[in-house]
Coordinates of C-alpha atoms in Angstrom, one line a residue:
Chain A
X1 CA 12.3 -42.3 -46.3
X2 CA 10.1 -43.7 -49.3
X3 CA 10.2 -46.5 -51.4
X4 CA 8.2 -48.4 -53.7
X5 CA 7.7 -51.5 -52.1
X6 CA 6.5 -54.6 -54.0
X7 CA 3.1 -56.4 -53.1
X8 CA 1.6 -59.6 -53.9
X9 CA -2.3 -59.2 -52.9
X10 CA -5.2 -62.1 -53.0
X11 CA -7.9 -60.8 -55.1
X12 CA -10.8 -62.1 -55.6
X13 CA -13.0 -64.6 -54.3
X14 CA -11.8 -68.8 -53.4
X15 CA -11.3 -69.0 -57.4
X16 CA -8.8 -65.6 -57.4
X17 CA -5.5 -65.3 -57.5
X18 CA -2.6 -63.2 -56.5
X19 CA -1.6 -59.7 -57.8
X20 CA 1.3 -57.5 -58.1
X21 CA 1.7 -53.7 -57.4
X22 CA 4.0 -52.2 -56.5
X23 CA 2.8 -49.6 -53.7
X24 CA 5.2 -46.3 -52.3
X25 CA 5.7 -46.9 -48.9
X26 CA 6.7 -44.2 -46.3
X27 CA 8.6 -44.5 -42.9
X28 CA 6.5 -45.4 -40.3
X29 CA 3.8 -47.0 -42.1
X30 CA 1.7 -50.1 -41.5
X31 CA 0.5 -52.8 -44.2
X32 CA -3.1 -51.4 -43.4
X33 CA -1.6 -48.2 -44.7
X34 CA -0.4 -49.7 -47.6
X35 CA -3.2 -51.5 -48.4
X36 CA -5.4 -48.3 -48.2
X37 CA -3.1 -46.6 -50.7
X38 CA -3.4 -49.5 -53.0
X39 CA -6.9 -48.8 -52.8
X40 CA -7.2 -45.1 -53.3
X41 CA -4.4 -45.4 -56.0
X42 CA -4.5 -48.3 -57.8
X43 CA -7.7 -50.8 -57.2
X44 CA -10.4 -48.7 -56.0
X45 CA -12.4 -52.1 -55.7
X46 CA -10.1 -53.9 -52.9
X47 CA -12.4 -55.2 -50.5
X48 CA -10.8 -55.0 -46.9
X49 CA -12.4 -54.7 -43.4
X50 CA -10.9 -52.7 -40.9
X51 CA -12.1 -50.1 -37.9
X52 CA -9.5 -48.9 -35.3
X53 CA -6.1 -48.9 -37.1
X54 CA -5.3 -49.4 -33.0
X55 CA -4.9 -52.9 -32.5
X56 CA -8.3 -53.3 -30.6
X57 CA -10.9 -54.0 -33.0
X58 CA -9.9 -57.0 -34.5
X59 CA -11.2 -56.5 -38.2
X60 CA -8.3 -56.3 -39.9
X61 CA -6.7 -59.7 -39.5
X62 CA -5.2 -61.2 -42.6
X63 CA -1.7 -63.1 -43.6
X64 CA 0.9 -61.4 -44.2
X65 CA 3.9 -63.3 -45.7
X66 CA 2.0 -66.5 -44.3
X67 CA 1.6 -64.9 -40.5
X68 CA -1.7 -64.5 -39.1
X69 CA -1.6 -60.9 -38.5
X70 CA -3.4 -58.2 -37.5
X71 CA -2.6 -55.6 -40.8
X72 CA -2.7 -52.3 -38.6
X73 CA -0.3 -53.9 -36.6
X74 CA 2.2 -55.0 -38.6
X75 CA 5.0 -52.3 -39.1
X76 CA 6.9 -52.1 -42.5
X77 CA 10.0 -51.8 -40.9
X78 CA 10.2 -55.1 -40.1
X79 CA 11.4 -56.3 -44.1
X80 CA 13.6 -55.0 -46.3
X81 CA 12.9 -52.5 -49.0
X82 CA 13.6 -55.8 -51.4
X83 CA 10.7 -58.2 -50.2
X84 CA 8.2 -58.9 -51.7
X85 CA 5.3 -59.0 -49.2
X86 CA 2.4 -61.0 -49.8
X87 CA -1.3 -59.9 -48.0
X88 CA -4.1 -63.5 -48.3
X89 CA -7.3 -63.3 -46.6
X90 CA -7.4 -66.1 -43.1
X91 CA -6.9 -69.3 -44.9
X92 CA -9.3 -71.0 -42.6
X93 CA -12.4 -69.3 -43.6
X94 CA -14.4 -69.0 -46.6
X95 CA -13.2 -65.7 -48.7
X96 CA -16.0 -63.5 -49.2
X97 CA -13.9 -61.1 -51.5
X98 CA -10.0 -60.0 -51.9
X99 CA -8.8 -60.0 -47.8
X100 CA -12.3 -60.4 -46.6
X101 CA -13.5 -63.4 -45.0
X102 CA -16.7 -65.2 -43.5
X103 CA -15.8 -65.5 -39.7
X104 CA -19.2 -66.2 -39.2
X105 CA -18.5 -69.9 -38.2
X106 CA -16.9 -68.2 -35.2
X107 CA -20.2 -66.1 -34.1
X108 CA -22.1 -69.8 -34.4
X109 CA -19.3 -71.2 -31.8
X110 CA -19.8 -68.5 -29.5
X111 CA -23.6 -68.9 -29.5
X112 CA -23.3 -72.4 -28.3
X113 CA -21.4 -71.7 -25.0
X114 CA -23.6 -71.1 -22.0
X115 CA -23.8 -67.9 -20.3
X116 CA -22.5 -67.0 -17.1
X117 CA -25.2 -68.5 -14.2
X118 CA -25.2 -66.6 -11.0
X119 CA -25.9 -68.5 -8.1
X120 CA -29.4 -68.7 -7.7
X121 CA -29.9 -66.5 -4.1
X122 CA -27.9 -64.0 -5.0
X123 CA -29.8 -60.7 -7.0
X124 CA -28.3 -58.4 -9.3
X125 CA -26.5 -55.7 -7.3
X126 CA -25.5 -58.8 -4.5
X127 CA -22.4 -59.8 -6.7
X128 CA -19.3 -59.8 -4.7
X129 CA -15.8 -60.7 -5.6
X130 CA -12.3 -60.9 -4.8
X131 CA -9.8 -59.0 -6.9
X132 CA -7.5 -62.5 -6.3
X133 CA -10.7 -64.5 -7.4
X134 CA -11.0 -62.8 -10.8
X135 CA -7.3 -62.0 -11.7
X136 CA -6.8 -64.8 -13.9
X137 CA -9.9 -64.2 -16.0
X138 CA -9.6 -60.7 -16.2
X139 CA -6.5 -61.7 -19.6
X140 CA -9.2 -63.5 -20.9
X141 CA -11.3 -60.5 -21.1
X142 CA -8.5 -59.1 -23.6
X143 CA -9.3 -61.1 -26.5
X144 CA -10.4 -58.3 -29.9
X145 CA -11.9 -61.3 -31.3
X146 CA -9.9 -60.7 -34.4
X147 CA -9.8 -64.8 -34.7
X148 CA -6.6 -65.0 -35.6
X149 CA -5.9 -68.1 -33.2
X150 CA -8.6 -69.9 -34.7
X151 CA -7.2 -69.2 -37.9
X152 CA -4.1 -70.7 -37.2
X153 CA -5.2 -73.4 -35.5
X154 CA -4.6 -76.2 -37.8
X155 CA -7.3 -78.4 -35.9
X156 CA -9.4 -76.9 -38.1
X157 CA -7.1 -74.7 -40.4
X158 CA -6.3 -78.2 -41.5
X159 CA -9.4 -80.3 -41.3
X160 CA -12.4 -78.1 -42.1
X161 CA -14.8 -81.5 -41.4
X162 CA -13.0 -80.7 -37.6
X163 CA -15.0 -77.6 -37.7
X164 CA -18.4 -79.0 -36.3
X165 CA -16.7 -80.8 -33.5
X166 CA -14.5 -78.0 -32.3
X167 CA -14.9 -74.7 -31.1
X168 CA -11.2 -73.2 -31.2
X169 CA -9.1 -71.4 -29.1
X170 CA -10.7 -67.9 -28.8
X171 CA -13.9 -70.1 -27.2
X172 CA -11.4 -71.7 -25.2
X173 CA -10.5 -69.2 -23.2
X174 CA -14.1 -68.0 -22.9
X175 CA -15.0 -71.7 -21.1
X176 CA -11.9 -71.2 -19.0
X177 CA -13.1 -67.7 -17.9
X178 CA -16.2 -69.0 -17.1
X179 CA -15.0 -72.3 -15.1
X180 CA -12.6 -70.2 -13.4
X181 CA -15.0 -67.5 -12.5
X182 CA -16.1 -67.4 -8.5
X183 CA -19.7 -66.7 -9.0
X184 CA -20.8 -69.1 -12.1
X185 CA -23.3 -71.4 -10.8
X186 CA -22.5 -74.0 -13.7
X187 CA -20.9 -77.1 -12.7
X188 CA -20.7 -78.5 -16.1
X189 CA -17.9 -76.3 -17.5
X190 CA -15.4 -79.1 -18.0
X191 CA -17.8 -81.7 -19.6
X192 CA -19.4 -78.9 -22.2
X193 CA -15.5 -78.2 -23.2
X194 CA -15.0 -81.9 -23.8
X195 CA -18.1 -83.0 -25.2
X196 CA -19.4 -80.1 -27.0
X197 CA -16.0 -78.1 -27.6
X198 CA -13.7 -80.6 -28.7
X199 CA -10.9 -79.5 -26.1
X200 CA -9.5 -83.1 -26.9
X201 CA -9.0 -82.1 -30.1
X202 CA -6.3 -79.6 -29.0
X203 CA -2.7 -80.7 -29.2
X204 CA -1.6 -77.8 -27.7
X205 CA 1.3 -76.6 -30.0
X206 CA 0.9 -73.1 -28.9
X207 CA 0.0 -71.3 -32.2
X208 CA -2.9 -69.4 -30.9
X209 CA -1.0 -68.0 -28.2
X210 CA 2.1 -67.4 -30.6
X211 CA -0.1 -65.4 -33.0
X212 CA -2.8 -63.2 -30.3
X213 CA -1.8 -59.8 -30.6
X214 CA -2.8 -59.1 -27.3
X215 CA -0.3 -61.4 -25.8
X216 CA -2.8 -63.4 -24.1
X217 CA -1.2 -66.8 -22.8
X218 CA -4.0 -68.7 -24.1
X219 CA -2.8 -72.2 -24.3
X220 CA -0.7 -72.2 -21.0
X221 CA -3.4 -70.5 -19.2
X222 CA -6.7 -71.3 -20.6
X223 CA -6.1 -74.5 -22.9
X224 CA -4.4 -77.1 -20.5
X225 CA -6.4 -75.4 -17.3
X226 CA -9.1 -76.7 -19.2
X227 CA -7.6 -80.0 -20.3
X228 CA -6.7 -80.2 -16.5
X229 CA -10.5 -79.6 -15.3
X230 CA -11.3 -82.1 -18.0
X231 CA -9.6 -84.8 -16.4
X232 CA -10.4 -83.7 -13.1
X233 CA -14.0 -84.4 -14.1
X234 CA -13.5 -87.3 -16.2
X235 CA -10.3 -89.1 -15.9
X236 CA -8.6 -88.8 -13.0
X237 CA -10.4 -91.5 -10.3
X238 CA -8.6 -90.0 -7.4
X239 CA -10.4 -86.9 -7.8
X240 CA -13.5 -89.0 -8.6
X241 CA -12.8 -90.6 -5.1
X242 CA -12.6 -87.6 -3.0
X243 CA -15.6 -86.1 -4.2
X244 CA -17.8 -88.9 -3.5
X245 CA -16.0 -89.1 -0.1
X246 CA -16.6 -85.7 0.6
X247 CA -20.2 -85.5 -1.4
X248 CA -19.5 -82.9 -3.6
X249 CA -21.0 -82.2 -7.0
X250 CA -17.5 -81.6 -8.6
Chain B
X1 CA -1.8 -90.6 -45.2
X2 CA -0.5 -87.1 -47.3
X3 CA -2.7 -84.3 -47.4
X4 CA -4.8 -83.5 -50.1
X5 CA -4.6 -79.8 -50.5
X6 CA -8.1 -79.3 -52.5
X7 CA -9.2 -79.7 -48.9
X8 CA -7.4 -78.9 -45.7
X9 CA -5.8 -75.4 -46.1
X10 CA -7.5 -74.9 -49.5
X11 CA -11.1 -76.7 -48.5
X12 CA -14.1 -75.5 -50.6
X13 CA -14.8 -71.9 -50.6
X14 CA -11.3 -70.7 -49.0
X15 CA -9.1 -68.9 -50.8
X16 CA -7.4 -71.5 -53.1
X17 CA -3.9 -70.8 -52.9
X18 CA -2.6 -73.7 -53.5
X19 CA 0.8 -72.8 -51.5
X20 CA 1.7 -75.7 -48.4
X21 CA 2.6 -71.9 -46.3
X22 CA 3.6 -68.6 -47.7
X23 CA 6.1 -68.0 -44.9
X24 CA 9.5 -67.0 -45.9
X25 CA 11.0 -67.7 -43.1
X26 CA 12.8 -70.6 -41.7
X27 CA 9.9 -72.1 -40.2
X28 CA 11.5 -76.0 -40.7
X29 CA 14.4 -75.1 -38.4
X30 CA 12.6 -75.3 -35.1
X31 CA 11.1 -78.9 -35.9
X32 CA 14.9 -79.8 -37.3
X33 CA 16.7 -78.7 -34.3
X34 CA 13.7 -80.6 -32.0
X35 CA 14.4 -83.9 -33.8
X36 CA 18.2 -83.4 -33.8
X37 CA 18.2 -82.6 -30.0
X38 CA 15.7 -85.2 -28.8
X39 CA 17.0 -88.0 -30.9
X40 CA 20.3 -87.8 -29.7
X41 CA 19.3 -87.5 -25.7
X42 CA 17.7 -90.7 -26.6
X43 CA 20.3 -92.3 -28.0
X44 CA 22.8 -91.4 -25.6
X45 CA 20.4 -92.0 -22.4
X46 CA 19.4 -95.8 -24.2
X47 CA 22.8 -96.6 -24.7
X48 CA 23.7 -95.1 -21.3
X49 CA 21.4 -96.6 -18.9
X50 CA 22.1 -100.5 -20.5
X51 CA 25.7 -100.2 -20.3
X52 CA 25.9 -101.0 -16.8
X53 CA 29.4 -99.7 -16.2
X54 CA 31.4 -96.4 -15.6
X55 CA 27.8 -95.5 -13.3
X56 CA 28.9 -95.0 -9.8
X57 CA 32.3 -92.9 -8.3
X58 CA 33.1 -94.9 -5.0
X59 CA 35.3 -92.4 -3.6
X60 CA 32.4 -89.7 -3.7
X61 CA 29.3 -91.2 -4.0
X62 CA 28.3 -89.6 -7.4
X63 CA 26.0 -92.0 -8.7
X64 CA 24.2 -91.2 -12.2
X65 CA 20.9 -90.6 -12.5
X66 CA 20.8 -92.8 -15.3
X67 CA 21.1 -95.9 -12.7
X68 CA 19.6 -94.4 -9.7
X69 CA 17.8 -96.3 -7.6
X70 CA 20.3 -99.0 -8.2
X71 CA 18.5 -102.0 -6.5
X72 CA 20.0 -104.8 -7.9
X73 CA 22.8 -107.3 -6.7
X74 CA 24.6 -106.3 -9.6
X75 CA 24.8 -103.1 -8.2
X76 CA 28.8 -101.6 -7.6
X77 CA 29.4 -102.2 -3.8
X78 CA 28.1 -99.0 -2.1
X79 CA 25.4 -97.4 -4.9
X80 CA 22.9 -99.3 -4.0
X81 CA 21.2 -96.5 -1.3
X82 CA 18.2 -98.0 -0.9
X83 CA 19.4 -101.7 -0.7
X84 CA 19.7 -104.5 -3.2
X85 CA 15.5 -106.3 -2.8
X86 CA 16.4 -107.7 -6.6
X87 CA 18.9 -110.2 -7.5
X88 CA 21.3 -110.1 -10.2
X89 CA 20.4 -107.9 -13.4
X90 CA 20.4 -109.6 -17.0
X91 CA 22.9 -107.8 -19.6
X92 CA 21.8 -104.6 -21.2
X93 CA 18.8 -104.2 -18.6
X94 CA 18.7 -100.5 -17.0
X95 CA 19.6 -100.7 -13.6
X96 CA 16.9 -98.2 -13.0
X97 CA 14.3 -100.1 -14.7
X98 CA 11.5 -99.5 -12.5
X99 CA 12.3 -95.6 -12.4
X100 CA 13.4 -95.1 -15.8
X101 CA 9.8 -95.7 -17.5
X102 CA 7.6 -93.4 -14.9
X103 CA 10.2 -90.4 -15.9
X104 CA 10.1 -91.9 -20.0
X105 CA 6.1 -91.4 -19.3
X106 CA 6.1 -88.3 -17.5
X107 CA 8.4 -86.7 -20.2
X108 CA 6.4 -88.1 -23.1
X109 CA 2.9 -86.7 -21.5
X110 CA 4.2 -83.5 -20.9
X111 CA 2.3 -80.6 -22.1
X112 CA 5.7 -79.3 -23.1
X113 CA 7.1 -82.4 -24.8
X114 CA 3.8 -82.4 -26.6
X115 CA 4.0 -79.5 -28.4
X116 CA 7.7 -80.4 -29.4
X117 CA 7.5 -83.8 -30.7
X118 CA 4.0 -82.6 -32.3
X119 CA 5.9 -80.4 -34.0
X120 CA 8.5 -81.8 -34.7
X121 CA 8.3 -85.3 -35.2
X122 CA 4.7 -85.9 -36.1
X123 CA 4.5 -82.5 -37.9
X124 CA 0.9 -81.9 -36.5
X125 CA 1.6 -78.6 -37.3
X126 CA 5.6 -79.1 -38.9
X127 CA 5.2 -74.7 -37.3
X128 CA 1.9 -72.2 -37.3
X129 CA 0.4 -71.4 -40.4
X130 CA 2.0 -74.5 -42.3
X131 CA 0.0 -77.5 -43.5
X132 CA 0.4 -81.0 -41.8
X133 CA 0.6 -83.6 -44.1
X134 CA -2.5 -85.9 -42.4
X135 CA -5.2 -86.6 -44.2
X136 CA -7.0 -86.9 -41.0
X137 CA -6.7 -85.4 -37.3
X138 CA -8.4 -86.5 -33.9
X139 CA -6.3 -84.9 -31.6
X140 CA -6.0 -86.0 -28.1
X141 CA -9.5 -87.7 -27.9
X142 CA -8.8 -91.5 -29.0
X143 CA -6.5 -94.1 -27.8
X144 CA -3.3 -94.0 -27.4
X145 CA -3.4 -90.1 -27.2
X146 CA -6.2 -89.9 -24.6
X147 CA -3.8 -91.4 -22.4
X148 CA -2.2 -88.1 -22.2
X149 CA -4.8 -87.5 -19.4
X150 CA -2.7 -89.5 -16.9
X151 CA 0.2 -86.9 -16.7
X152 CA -0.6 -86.0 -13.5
X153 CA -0.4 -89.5 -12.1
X154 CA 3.4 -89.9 -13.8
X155 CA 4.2 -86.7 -11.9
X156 CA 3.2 -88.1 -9.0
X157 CA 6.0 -90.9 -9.5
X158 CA 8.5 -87.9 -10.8
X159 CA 8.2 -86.1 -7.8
X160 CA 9.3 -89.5 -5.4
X161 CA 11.9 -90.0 -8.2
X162 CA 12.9 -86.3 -8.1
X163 CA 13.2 -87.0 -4.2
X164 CA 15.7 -89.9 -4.8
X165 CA 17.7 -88.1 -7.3
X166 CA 18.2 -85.5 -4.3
X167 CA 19.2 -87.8 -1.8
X168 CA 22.1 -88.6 -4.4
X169 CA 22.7 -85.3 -4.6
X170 CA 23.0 -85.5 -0.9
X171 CA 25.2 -88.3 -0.5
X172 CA 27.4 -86.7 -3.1
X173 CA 28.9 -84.6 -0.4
X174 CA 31.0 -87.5 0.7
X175 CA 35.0 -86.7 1.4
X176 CA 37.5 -89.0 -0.3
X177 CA 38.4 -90.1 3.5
X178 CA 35.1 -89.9 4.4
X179 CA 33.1 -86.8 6.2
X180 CA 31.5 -84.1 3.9
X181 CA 33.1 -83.0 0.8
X182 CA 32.6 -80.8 -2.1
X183 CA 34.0 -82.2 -5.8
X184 CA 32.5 -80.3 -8.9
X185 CA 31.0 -84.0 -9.9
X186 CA 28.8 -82.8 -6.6
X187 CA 27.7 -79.3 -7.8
X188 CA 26.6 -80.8 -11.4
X189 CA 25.0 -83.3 -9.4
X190 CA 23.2 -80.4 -7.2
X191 CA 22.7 -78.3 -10.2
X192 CA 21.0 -81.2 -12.0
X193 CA 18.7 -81.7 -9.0
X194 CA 17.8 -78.3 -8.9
X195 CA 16.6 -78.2 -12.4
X196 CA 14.9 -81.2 -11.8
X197 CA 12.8 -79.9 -9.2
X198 CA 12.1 -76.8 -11.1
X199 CA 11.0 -78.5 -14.3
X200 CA 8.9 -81.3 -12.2
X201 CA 7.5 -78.3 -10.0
X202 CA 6.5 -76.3 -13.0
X203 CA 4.3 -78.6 -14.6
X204 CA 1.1 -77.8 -15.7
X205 CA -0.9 -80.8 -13.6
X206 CA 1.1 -79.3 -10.5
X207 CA -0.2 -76.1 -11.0
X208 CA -3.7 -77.7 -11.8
X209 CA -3.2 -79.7 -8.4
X210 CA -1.8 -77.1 -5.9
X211 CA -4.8 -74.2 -7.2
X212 CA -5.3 -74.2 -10.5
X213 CA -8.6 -76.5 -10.1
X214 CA -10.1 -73.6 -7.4
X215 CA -12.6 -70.8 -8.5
X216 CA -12.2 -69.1 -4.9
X217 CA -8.2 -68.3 -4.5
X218 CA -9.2 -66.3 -1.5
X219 CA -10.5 -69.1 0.0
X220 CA -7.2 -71.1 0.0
X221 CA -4.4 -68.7 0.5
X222 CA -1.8 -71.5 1.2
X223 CA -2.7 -73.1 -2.2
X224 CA -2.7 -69.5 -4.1
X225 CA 0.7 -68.8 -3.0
X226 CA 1.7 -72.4 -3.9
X227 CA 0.3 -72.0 -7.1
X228 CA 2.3 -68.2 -7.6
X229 CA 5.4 -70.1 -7.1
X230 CA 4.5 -73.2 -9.5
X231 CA 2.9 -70.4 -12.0
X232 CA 6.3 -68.7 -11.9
X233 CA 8.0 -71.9 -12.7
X234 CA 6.0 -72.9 -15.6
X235 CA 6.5 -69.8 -17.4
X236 CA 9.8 -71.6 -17.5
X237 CA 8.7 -75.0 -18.3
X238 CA 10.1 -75.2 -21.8
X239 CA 14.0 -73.6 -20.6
X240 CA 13.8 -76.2 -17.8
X241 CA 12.5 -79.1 -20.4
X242 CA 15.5 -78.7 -22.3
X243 CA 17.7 -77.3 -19.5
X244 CA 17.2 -80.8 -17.3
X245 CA 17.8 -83.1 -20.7
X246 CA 21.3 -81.2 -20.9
X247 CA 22.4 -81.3 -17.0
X248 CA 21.1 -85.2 -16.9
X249 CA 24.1 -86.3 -20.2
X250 CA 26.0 -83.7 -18.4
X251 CA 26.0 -85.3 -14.8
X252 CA 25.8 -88.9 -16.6
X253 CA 28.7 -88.0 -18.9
X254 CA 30.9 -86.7 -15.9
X255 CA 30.2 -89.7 -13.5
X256 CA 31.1 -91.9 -16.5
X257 CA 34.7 -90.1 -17.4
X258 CA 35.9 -89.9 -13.6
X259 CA 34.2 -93.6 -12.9
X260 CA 36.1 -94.5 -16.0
X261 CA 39.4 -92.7 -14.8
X262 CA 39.5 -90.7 -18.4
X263 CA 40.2 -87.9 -15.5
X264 CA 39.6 -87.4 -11.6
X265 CA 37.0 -85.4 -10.0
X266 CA 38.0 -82.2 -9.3
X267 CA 38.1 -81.2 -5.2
X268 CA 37.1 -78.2 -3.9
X269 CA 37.1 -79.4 -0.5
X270 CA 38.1 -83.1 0.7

């Protein structure tokens, strides 16, 4: 079954604006598809970024009809023939060109976060682990870093001067994986996520986790874990208590 | 206080839409319904829990959770389970005043509650991928919201109060005559306790507590399985959130029409 579908497309850079075409559109097609047919038909200069057209690279996130979505993952058989469907670049990021974006605030986040510390007498090669130990980090390890949850997080999708101060969901879960992994030497997990991470700055309405296309549970499992370590460490005097009774670091 | 939309959503160098969202869907239902349903729990469980009246079913011992403990001397003859320490009760004051805060904080600092009256009522998002009107946005890091950090300490006191509403339940099997019997104003009562323990059992700060906090499950295979079983529940957390709000006006509402003799309790057994 084909149809021509109608498309409203961001073009341009922050000053562009939105396009018409109208675009045929087969049965079983993705927006991805449709976008690379506007391309080789109509507007051979559409900048997009893509890679996989699987789901696991995580280029080709953009919003479609206001979703964060990942475009090669969105079907067209989920609207009508008469919809109008309209493709922006991420909203929270600076737009490079039509439905590309600079994520790069993302790469400067994930240089900040301290690497994995192995305890210092073990040697590469003397790593051992439970299954049970690293089950819960191993959804963590999902994540495409297609940044979608940090582009819907309105923390910063809302308050760009927020961006310094926070490091967003997708970093998140990488400070949970670590904090929760058996062999990390690091004792200051909780306090970096406060202090230099802005967990605090989460209000945990769930959008990250409503958006990740890998179904990872990040705000149940990652966010408030955090939050919880957070007050462990900080907040909660009882804990505070029973470490100094029983002399422990943390 | 309204957001300026040259910056938020359309800050420098983003792609100036202009556009609040460009969902088409009916994003502002969620945040309605939210508002609707909370609003009204609160209204009914305020005006509820200072009416002091229509609280407590002699014959069977059904006593709402609205006025449980009931430790005052103003307390119906035979309600009071835990005896009467406090004197008369002033007009209008709960008779479960020194419950009925810890569960108000517990609710209120719930990670699930958060997200709803976020949503809903502060609009901090109004739904994902739609602009919040505030100009600016500190989260959970400054007073009053850091307070959010005590949670666990109010589900401490939900858990003793979860305890009490179950020894209602429990006294709820009381025959008409006396000796054990079974009314369905004691299954709603059960069923309310139930839910009870599975929403205060599936909180977040109890999964934190019982294993959550460990990097070496292995280590602690008591506390793993405990924190299977909590995990389990708090995939729930919202259904039993919403779930508990219904079977507490539902158990209240019940108690108050056979109390009030608008019907009687139907028996199953004694």
């Amino acid at each position: 079954m084909t149809y021509d579908g109608h498309f409203r497309v961001w073009r341009g850079d922050d000053g562009g604006e939105l396009v018409d075409y109208t675009v045929e559109v087969n049965e079983g097609e993705v927006v991805l598809d449709i976008i690379h047919r506007l391309q080789a038909t109509q507007t051979p200069d559409l900048a997009v970024r893509w890679n996989c057209k699987a789901g696991k690279c995580g280029s080709c996130s953009a919003e479609i009809n206001g979703h964060p979505r990942l475009m090669c993952m969105t079907r067209m058989s989920i609207f009508e023939e008469a919809d109008t469907i309209t493709v922006t670049p991420m909203r929270t990021f600076p737009v490079i060109r039509d439905l590309v974006t600079d994520v790069s605030y993302n790469y400067e986040k994930a240089r900040q976060i301290p690497a994995f510390e192995p305890p210092a007498d073990l040697e590469p090669g003397e790593y051992r682990m439970a299954q049970v130990d690293v089950g819960r980090s191993q959804e963590f390890r999902k994540c495409i870093e297609c940044f979608l949850c940090q582009d819907v997080c309105h923390v910063i999708r809302d308050h760009e001067d927020n961006k310094a101060a926070y490091a967003g969901p997708r970093f998140f879960i990488r400070a949970a994986e670590l904090a929760m992994h058996p062999l990390d030497a690091r004792n200051d997990r909780a306090t970096f996520a406060r202090d230099q991470q802005g967990v605090g700055l989460c209000n945990i309405t769930k959008c990250c986790t409503e958006v990740c296309p890998e179904n990872i549970t990040i705000t149940d499992n990652a966010i408030i874990p955090m939050k919880e370590r957070v007050v462990d460490r900080h907040y909660d005097p009882l804990v505070w208590l029973g470490n100094k009774i029983r002399r422990r670091e943390h | 206080m309204t957001q300026d939309l040259a910056q938020g959503v359309n800050a420098r160098g983003r792609a100036k839409i202009g556009a609040r969202t460009l969902r088409t869907d009916r994003w502002w239902l969620a945040p309605v319904l939210t508002v609707t349903g909370l609003t009204l729990w609160v209204i009914y469980a305020v005006v509820r829990a200072s009416m002091q009246s229509d609280y407590f079913v002699p014959a069977y011992h059904y006593l709402s959770p609205f006025s449980s403990p009931c430790l005052s001397d103003s307390c119906v003859a035979g309600s009071s389970l835990f005896g009467t320490p406090f004197g008369a009760w002033p007009p209008l004051i709960p008779f479960a005043i020194l419950t009925l805060p810890f569960l108000l904080l517990f609710r209120l600092s719930c990670y699930y509650y958060r997200k709803a009256y976020y949503r809903s009522y502060w609009q901090s998002p109004p739904a994902c991928a739609v602009a919040e009107p505030h100009k600016k946005y500190t989260g959970e890091t400054r007073a009053p919201l850091i307070l959010q950090n005590a949670h666990r300490y109010f589900w401490y006191a939900a858990v003793i109060i979860s305890l009490i509403n179950t020894w209602d339940a429990v006294e709820a099997f009381h025959g008409k005559g006396g000796g054990i019997g079974f009314g369905l104003g004691t299954l709603i009562m059960v069923v309310n306790v139930v839910l009870l323990w599975g929403y205060t059992l599936g909180c977040h700060s109890c999964r934190n507590i019982t294993a959550g906090r460990l990097t070496h499950f292995s280590r602690h295979p008591i506390r793993y399985g405990l924190w299977q079983q909590v995990s389990r529940l708090n995939a729930h957390h919202m259904g039993f959130a919403w779930a508990t709000l219904a079977s507490l006006v539902v158990t209240d509402l019940y108690i108050a029409l056979v109390a009030g003799g608008a019907f009687s309790d139907f028996r199953f057994f004694n």
